[in-house]
Short mmCIF file of N, CA and C in Angstrom, two decimals:
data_model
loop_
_atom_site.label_atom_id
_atom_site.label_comp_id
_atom_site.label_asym_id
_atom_site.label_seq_id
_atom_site.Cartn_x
_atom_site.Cartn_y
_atom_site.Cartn_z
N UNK R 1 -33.14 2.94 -25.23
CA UNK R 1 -33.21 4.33 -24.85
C UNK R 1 -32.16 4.65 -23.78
N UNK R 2 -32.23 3.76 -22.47
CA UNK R 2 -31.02 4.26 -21.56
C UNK R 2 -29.58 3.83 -22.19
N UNK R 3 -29.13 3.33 -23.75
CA UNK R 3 -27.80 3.23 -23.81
C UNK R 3 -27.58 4.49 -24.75
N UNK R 4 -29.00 5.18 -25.21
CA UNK R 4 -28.94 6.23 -26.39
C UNK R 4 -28.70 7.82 -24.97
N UNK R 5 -29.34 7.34 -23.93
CA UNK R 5 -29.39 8.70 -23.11
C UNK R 5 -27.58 8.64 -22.40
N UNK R 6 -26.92 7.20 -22.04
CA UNK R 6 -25.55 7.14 -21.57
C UNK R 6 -24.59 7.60 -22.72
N UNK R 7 -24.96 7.79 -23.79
CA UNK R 7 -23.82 8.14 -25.06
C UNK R 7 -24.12 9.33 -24.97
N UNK R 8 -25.11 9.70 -24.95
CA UNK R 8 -25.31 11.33 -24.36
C UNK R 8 -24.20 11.92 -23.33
N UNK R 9 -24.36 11.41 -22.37
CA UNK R 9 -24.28 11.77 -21.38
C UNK R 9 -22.86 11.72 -21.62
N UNK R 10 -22.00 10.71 -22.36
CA UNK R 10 -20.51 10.58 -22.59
C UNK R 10 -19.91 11.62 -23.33
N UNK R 11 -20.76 12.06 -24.34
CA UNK R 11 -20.51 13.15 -25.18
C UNK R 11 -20.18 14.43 -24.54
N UNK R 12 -21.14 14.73 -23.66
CA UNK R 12 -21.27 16.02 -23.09
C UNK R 12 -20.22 16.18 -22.44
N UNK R 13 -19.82 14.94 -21.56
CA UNK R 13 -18.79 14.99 -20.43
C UNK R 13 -17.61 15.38 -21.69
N UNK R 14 -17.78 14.64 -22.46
CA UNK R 14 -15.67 14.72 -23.12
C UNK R 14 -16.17 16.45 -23.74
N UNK R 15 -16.97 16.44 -24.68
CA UNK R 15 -17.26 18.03 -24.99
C UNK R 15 -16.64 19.14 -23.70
N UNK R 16 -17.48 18.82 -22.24
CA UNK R 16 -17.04 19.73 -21.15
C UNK R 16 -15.70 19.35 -21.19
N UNK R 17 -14.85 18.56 -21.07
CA UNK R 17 -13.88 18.37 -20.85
C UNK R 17 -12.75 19.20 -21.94
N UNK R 18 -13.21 18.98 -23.00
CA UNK R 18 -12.39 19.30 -23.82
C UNK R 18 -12.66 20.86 -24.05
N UNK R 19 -13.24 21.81 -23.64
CA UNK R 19 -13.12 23.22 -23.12
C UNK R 19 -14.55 23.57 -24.01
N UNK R 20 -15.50 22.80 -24.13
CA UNK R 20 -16.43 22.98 -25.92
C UNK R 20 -17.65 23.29 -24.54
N UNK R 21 -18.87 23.83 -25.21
CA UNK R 21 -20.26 23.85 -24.48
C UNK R 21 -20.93 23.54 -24.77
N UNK R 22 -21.87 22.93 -24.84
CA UNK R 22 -23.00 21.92 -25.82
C UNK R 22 -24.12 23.22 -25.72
N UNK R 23 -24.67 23.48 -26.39
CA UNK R 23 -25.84 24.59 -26.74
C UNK R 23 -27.02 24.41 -27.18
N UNK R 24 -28.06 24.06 -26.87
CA UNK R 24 -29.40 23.77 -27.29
C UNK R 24 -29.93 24.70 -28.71
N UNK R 25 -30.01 24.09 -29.90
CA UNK R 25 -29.71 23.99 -31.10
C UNK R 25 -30.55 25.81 -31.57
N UNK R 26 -31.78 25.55 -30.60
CA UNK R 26 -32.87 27.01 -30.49
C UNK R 26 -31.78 28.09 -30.29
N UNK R 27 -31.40 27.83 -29.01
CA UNK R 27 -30.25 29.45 -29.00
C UNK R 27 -28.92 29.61 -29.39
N UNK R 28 -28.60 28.22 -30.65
CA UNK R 28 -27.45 28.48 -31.18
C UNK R 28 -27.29 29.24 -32.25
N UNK R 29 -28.48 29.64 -33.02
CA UNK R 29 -28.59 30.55 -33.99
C UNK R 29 -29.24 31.42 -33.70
N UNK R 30 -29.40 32.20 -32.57
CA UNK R 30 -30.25 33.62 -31.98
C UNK R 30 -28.55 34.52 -31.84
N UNK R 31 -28.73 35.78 -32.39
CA UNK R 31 -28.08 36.42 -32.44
C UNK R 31 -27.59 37.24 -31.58
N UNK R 32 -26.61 37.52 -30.99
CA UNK R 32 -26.27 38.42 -29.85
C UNK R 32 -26.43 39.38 -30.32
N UNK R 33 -26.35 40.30 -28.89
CA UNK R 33 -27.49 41.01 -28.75
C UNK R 33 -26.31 42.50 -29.49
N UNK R 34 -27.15 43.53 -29.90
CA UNK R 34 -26.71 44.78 -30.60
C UNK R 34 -25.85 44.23 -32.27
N UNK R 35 -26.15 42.69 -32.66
CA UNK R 35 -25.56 42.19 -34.05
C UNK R 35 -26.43 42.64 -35.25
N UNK R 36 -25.39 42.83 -36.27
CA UNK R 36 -26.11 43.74 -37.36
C UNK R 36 -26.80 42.76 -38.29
N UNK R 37 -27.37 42.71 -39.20
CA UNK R 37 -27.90 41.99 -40.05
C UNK R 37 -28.24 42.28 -41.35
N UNK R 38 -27.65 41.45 -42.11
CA UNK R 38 -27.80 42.07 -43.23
C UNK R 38 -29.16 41.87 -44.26
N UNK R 39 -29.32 41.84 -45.09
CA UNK R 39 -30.11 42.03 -46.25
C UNK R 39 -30.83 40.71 -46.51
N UNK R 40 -32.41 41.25 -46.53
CA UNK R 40 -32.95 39.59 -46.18
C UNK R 40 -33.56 39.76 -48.03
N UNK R 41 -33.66 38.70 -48.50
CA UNK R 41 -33.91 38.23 -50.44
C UNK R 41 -34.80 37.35 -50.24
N UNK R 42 -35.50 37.74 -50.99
CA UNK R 42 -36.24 36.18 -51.41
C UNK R 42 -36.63 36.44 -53.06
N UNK R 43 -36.17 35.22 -53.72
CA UNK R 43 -35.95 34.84 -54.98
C UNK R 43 -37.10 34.07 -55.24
N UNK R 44 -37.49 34.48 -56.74
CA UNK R 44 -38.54 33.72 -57.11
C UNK R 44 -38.52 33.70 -59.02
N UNK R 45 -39.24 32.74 -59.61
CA UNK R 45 -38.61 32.62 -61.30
C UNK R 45 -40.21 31.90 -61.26
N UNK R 46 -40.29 32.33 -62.81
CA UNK R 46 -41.35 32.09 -63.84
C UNK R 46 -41.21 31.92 -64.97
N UNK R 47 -41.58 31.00 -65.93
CA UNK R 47 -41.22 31.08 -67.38
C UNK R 47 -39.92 31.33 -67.76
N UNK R 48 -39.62 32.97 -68.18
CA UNK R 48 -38.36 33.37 -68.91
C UNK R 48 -37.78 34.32 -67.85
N UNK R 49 -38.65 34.68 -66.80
CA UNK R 49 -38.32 35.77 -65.71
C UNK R 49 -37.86 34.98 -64.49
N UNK R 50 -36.87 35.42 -63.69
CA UNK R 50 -36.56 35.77 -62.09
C UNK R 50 -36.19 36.94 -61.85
N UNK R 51 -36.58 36.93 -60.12
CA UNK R 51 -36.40 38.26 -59.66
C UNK R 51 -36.26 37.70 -58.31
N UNK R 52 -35.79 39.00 -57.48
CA UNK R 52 -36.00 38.63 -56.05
C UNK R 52 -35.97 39.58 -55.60
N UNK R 53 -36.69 39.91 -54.08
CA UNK R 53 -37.06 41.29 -53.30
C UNK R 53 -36.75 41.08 -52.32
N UNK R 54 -35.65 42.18 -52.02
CA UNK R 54 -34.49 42.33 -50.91
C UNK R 54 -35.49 43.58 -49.87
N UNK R 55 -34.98 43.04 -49.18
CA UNK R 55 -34.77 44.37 -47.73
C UNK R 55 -33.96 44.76 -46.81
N UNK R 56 -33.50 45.82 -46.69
CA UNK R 56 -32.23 45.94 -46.21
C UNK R 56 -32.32 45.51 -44.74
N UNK R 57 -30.89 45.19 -44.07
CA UNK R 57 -30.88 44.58 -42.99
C UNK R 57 -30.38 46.18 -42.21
N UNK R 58 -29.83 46.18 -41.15
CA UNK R 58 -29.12 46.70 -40.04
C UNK R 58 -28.03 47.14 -40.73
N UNK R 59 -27.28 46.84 -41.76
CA UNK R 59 -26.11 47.50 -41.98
C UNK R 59 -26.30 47.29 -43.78
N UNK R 60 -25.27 47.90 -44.36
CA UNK R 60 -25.44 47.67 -45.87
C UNK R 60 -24.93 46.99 -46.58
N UNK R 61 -25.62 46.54 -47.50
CA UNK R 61 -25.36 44.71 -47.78
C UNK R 61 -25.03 44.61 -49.48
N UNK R 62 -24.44 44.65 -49.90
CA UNK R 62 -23.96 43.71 -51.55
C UNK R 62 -25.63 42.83 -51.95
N UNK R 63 -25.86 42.63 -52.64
CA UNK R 63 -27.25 41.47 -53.36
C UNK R 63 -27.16 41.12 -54.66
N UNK R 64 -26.96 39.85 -55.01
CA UNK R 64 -27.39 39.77 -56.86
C UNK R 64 -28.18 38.39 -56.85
N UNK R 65 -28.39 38.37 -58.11
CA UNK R 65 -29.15 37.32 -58.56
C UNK R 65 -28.76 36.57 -59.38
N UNK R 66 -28.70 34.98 -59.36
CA UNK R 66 -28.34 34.77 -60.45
C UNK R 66 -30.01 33.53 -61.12
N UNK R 67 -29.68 33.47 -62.23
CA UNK R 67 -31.04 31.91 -62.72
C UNK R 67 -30.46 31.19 -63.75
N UNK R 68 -30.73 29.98 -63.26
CA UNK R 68 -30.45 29.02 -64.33
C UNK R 68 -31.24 28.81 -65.41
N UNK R 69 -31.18 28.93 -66.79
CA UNK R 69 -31.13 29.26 -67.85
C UNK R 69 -31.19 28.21 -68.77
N UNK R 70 -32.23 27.74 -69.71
CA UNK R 70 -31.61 27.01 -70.20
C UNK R 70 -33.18 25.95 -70.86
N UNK R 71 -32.70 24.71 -71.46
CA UNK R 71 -31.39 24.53 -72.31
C UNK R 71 -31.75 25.28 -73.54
N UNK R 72 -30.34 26.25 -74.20
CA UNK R 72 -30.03 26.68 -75.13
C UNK R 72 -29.34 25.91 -76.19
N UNK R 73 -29.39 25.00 -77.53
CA UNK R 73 -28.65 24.34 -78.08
C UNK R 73 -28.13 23.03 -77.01
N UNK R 74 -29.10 22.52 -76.06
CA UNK R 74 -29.04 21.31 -75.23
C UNK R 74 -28.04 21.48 -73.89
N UNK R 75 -27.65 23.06 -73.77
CA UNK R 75 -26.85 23.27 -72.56
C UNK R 75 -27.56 24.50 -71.77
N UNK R 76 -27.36 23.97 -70.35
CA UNK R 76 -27.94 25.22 -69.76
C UNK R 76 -27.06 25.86 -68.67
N UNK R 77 -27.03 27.44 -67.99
CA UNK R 77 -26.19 27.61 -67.76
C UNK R 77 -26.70 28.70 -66.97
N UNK R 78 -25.71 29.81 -66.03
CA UNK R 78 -26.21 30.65 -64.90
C UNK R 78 -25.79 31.59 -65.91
N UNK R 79 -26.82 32.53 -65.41
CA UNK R 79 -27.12 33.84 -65.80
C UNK R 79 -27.05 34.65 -64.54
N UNK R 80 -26.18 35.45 -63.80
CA UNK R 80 -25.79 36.41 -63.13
C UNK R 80 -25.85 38.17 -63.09
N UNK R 81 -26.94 38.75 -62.44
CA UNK R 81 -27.11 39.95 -62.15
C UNK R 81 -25.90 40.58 -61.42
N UNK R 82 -25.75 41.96 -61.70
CA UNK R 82 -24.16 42.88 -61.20
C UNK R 82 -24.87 42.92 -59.34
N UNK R 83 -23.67 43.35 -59.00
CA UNK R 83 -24.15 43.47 -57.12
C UNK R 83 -24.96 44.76 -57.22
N UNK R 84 -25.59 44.33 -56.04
CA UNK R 84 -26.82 45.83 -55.94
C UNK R 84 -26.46 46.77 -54.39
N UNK R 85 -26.38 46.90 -54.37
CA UNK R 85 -26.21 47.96 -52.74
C UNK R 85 -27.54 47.97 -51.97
N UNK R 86 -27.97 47.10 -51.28
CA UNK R 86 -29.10 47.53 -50.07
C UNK R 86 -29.04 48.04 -49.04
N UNK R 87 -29.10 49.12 -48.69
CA UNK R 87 -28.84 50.00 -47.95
C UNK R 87 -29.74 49.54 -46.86
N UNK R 88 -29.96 49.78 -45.08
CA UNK R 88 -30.92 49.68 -43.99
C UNK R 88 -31.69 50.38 -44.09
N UNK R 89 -32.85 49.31 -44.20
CA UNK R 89 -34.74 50.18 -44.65
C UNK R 89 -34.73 49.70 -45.67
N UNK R 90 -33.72 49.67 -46.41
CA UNK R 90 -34.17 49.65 -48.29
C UNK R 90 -35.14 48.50 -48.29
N UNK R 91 -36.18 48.92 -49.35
CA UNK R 91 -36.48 47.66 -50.06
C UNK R 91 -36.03 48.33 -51.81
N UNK R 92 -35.84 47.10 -52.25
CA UNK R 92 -35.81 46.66 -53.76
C UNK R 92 -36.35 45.31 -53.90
N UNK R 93 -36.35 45.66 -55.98
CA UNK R 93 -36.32 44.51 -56.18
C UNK R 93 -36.00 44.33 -57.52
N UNK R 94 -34.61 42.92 -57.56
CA UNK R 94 -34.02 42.88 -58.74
C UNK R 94 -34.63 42.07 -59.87
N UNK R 95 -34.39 42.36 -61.02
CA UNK R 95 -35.16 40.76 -61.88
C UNK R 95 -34.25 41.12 -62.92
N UNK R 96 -34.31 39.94 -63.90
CA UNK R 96 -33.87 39.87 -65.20
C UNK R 96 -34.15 38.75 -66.28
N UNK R 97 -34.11 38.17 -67.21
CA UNK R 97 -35.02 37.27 -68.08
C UNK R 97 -34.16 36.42 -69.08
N UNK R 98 -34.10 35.23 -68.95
CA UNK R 98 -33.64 34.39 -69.81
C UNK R 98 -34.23 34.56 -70.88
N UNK R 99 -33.22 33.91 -72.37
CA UNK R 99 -33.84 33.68 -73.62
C UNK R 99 -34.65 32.33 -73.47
N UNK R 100 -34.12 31.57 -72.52
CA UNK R 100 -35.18 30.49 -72.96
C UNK R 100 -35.23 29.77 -71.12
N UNK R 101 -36.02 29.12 -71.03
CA UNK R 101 -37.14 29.01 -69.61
C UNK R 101 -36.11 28.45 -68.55
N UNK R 102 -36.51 29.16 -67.58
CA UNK R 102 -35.73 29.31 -65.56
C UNK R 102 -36.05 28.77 -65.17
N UNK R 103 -35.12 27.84 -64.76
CA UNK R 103 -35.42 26.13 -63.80
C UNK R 103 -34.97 26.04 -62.34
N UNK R 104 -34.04 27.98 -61.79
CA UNK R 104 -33.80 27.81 -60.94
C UNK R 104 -33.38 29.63 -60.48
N UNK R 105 -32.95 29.57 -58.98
CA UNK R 105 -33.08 30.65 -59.08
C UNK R 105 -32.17 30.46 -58.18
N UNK R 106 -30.87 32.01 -57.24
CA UNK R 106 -29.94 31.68 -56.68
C UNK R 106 -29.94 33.16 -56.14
N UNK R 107 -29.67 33.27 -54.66
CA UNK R 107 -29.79 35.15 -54.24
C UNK R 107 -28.23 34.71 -53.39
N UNK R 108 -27.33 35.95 -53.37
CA UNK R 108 -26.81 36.12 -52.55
C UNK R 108 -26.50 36.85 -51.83
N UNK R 109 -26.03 37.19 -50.72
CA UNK R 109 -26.07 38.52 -49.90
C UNK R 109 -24.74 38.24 -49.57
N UNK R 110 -24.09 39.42 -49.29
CA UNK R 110 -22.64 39.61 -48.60
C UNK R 110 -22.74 40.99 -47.85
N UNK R 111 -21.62 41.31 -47.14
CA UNK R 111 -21.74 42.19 -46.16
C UNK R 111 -21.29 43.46 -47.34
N UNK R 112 -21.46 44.77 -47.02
CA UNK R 112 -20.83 46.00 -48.36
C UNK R 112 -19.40 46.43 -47.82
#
């Protein structure tokens, strides 16, 4: 333990040194403060169906869906919904349906 807490302690020093800040991992992903946010998804698939239900963030956000598909003739493959516009406040929610059974499901968000 005290040679695991001195490699610590070596790290930090060359990190300070080298102009870097070491950040406790909790407030390295808390967002400064007045930052916009975009469009929160959550994706979900059944049988021949996926869908996923967006809500708009702080600013307006791009959303699609895609599901993996499959196997058709022993190959399976992504199936991709067009971009959706989520506007702040919005809720939606997108879906669409394979010919043959969804093994996976894929949301993405981008800024508009």
């Amino acid at each position: 333990m005290q040679l695991r807490s001195k490699a610590l302690g070596i790290a930090a020093a060359t990190a300070t040194a080298a102009g870097l800040a070491l950040v406790p991992a909790t407030s390295a992903s808390a967002a400064p403060a007045g930052a916009q946010s975009l469009a929160s998804c959550i994706g979900h698939y059944a049988n021949t169906a996926y869908w996923m239900d967006c809500t708009g963030g702080s600013e307006t956000s791009w959303a699609r869906l895609g599901g993996l598909c499959g196997p058709t003739s022993g190959i399976s493959y992504w199936n991709w919904s067009n971009w959706y516009r989520i506007d702040p406040g919005e809720s939606r929610t997108i879906s669409a349906e394979c010919n043959a059974r969804v093994w996976g499901q894929r949301v993405e968000v981008r800024p508009y």
